[in-house]
C-alpha atoms as one frame of an Amber mdcrd trajectory, in Angstrom:
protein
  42.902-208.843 -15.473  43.794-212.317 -16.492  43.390-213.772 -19.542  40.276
-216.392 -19.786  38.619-215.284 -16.206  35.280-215.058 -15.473  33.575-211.967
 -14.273  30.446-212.325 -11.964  28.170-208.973 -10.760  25.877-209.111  -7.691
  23.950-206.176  -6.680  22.703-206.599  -3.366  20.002-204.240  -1.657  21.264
-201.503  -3.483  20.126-198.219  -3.133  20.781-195.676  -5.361  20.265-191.601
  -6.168  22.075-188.560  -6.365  23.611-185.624  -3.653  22.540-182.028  -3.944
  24.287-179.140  -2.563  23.388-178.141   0.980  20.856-179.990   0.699  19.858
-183.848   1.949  20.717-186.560  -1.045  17.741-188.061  -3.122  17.200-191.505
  -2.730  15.798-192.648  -6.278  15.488-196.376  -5.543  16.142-198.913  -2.843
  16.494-202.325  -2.322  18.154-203.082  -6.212  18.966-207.007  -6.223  20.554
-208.118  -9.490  23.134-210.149 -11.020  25.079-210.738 -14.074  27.953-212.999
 -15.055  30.512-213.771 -17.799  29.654-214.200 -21.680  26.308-212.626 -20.717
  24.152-210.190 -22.525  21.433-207.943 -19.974  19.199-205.571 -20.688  17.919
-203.126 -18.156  14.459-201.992 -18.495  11.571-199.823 -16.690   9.614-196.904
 -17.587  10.982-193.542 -17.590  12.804-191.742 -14.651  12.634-195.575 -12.996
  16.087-195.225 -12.466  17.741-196.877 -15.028  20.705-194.385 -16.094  21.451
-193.660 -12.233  21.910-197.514 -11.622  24.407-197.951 -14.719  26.116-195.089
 -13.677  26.489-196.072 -10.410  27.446-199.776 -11.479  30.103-197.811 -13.540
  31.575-196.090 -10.334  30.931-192.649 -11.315  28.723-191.959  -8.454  28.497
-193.503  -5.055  25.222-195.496  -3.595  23.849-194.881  -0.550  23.379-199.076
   1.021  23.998-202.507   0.072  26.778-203.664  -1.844  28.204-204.240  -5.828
  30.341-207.055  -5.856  32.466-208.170  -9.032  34.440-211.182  -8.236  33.893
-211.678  -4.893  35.251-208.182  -4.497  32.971-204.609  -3.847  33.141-202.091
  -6.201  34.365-199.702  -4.085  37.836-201.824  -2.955  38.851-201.317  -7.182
  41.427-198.370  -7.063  40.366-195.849  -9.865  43.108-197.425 -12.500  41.541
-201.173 -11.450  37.818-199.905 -12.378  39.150-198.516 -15.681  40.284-201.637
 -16.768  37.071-204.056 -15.383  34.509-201.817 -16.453  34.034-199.645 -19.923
  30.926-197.358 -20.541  29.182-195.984 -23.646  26.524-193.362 -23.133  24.096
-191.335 -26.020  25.923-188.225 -25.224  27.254-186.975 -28.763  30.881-186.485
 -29.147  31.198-183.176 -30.445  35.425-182.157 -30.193  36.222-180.486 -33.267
  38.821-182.547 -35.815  38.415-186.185 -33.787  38.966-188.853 -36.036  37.269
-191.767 -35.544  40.859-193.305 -34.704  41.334-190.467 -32.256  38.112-191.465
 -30.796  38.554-195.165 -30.087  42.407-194.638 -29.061  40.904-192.809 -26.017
  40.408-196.306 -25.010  44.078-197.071 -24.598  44.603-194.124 -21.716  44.312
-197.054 -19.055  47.630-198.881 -20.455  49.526-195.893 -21.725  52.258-194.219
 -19.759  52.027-190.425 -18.427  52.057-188.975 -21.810  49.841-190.736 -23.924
  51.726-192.295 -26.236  50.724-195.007 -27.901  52.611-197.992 -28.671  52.459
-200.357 -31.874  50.800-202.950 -29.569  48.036-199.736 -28.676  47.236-199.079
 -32.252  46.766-203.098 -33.067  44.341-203.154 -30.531  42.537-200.084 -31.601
  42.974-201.298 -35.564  41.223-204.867 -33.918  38.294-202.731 -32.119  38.000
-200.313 -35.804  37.589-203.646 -37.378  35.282-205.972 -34.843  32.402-202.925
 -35.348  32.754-202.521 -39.263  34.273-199.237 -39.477  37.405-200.215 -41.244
  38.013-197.309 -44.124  36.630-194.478 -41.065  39.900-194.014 -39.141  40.427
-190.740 -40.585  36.742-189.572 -41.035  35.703-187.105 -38.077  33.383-187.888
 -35.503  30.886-185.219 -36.417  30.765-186.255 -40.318  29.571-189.925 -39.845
  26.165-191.143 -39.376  24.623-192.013 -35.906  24.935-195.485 -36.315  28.232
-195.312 -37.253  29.286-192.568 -34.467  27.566-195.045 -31.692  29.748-198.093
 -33.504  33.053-195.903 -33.452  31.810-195.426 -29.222  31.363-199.410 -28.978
  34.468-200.022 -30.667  36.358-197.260 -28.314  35.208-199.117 -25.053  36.240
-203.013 -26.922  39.915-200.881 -26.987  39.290-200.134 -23.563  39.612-203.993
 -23.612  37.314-204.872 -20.628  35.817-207.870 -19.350  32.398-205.725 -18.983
  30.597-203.189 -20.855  28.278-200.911 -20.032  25.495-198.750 -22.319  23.011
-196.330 -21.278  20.571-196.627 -24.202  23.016-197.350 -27.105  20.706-197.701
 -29.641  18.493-193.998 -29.171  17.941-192.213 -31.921  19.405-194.196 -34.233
  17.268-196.423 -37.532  15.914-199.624 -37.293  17.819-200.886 -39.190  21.294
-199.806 -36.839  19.349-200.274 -34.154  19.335-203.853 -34.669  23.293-203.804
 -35.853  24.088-202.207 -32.628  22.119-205.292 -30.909  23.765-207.937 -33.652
  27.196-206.719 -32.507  27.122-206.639 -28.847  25.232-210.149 -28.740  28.882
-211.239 -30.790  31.162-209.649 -28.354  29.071-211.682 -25.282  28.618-214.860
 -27.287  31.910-214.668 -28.981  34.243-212.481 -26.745  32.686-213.443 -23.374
  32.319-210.270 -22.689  29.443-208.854 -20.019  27.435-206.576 -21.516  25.102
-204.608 -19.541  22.987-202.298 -21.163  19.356-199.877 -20.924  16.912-199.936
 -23.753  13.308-199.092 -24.650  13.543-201.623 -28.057  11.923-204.310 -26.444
  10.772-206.245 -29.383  14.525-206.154 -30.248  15.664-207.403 -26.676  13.236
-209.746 -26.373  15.166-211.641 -29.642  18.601-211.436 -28.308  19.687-210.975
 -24.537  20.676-213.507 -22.267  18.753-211.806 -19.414  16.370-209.193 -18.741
  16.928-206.371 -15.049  13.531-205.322 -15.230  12.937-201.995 -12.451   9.513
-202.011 -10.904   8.606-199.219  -8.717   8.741-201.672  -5.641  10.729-204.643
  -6.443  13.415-205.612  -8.897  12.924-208.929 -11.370  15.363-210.669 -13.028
  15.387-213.494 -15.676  15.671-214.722 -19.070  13.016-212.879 -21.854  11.114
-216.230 -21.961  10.647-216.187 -17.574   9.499-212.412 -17.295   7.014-213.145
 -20.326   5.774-216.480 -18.693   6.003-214.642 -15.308   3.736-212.106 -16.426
   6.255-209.100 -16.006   5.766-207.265 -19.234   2.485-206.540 -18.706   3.439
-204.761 -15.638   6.034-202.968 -17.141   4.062-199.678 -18.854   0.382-199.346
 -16.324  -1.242-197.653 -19.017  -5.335-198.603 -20.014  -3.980-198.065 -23.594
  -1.257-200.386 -23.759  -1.061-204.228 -24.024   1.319-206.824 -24.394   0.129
-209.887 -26.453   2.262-212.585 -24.835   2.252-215.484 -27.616   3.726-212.729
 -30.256   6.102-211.170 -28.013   4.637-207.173 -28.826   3.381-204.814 -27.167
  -0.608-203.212 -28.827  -2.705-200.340 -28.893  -6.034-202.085 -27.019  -8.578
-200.651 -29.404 -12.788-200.666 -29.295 -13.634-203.226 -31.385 -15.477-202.308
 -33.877 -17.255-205.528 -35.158 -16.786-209.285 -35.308 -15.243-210.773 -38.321
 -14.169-214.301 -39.140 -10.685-215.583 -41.352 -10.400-218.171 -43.614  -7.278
-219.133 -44.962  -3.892-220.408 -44.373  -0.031-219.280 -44.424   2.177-216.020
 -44.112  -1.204-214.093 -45.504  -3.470-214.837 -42.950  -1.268-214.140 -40.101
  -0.748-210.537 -41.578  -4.553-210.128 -42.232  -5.052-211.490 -38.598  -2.671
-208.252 -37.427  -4.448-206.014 -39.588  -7.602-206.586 -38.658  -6.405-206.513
 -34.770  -4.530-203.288 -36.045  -7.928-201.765 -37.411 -10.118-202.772 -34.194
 -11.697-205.898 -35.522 -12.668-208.805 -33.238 -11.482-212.310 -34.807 -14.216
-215.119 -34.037 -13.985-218.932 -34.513 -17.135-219.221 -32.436 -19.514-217.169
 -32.016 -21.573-215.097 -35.488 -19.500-213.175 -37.265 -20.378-209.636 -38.742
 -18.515-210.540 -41.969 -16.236-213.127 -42.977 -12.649-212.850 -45.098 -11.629
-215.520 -47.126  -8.349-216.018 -48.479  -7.605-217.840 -51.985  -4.410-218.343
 -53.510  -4.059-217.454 -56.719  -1.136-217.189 -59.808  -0.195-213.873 -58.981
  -0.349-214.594 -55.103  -3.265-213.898 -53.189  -6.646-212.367 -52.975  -9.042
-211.805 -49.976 -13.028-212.621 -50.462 -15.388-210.337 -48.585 -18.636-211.606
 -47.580 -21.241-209.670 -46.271 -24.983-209.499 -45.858 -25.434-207.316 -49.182
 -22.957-209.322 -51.150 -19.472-210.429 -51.743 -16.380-208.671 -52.742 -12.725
-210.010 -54.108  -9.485-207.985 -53.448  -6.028-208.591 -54.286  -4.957-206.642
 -51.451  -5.001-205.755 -47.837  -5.600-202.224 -48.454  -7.653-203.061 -51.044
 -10.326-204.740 -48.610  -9.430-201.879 -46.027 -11.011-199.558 -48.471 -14.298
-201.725 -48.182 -14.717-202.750 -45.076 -14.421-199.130 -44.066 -17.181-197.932
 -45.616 -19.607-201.171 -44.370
């Protein structure tokens, strides 16, 4: 593949599933319509068993679709010879690697097996491009460390950095960032947003961190059970399409803070005075705790908050009195007991 050119995916009427022995093949969706193109970041989302994991893997080649067409390049998927896919089209899945004594170098050479001759070997050029990958996911210092001593977020770096050796124009994730912290989870999401932005890279990938997502891809496949929507985070919030995502009477998605909520009884009015970083987080704890917020209408209580030398402190008046706090949980203690 030449240096510098661009890569465009169009998924046209797709329809996708899986064969079963003797028996007829299950259709799991129909109609797919997507597309993705070079130096872009997607994210593919839907509920569960949607068929999100089935579409990557098709997109990947490792199982064939049923009707319509993949097209990379102006070219389908299924005119790439098996050597041509491996070297358009990398994929890192949750599966843990568990092959006793792989090094983390061992790991990301696999990569390589595209460009190497019939026995493996790898040249000096092959190990600069694995020492590059090591490097580009921060795992210089782990090429000797095996596989199953290193942390999640470290294994699912060591898988990133063995498809970036791979060295091809897209990448593909089934859920890269399950199971791991918060704090890797957003590393893993830091890191491939680089190699789109930086590398140009297409990186195509299924998630349920949607706050995450939301921040920092390019583009959102969203799978509905009967149609397919496509566009950036900002369009399918403005569009309406997260709040179609999870049909559940327990679920919301507040579209001015980007989240998704419990929806909650609420338990009585109460009014907020005050200004700043502390009364937007005594706005979500009161939302958190089932309290309506009024402007308007008579409130059941009202929260005031002062400023103070040591910071803040929240003033709760109510019809037997009033009540100062210096914190949240503080005037969480009181107000459930009114």
């Amino acid at each position: 593949m030449g240096a510098g050119q661009f890569y465009n995916i169009g998924i046209k009427r797709l329809s996708v599933g899986y064969g079963l022995p003797g028996k007829n093949p299950v259709v799991i969706r129909q109609g797919i319509n997507f597309s993705a193109t070079h130096g872009e970041m997607v994210a593919l989302i839907g509920s569960n068993g949607i068929g999100k994991s089935t579409l990557l893997r098709t997109l990947v080649g490792f199982q064939d679709y049923f009707s319509g067409e993949i097209v990379i390049n102006n070219k389908p998927l299924q005119n790439y010879s098996v050597s041509e896919k491996s070297k358009l089209i990398s994929f890192v899945s949750t599966e843990p690697v568990k092959v006793a004594n792989m090094t983390v170098f061992d790991l990301v050479a696999y990569g390589r097996f595209p460009y190497t001759n019939w026995f493996g070997k790898l040249t000096s050029a092959d190990n600069t491009v694995i020492q590059s990958a090591i490097k580009s996911v921060g795992l210089e210092g782990f090429e000797n460390k095996h596989v199953v001593q290193i942390s999640d977020g470290e294994r699912q770096r060591a898988m990133i950095a063995r498809a970036l050796a791979q060295d091809t124009p897209i990448i593909i994730l089934d859920e890269p960032t399950a199971f791991l912290d918060v704090s890797n989870k957003y590393e893993i999401f830091h890191l491939l947003q680089v190699l789109a932005s930086e590398k140009g890279k297409t990186i195509i990938l299924s998630t349920h961190d949607l706050n995450i997502a939301l921040r920092e891809v390019d583009k959102f496949w969203i799978l509905f059970e009967n149609e397919t929507y496509e566009g950036a985070p900002e369009d399918a919030v403005l569009d309406g399409k997260f709040e179609e995502i999870f049909k559940n009477s327990h679920i919301g998605f507040d579209p001015k803070e980007g989240e998704y909520f419990f929806r909650k009884n609420f338990k009585s009015k109460v009014k907020v005075e005050g200004e700043g970083l502390p009364l937007s987080w005594t706005f979500r704890a009161l939302n958190r705790a089932g309290y309506q917020i009024v402007t308007e209408s008579t409130p059941d209580f009202i929260v005031k908050i002062l400023k103070t030398e040591q910071g803040s402190s929240w003033v709760l008046n109510t019809k037997t009195g009033d009540y100062c706090f210096l914190s949240i949980y503080d005037l969480f203690q009181k107000l459930s007991g009114l």
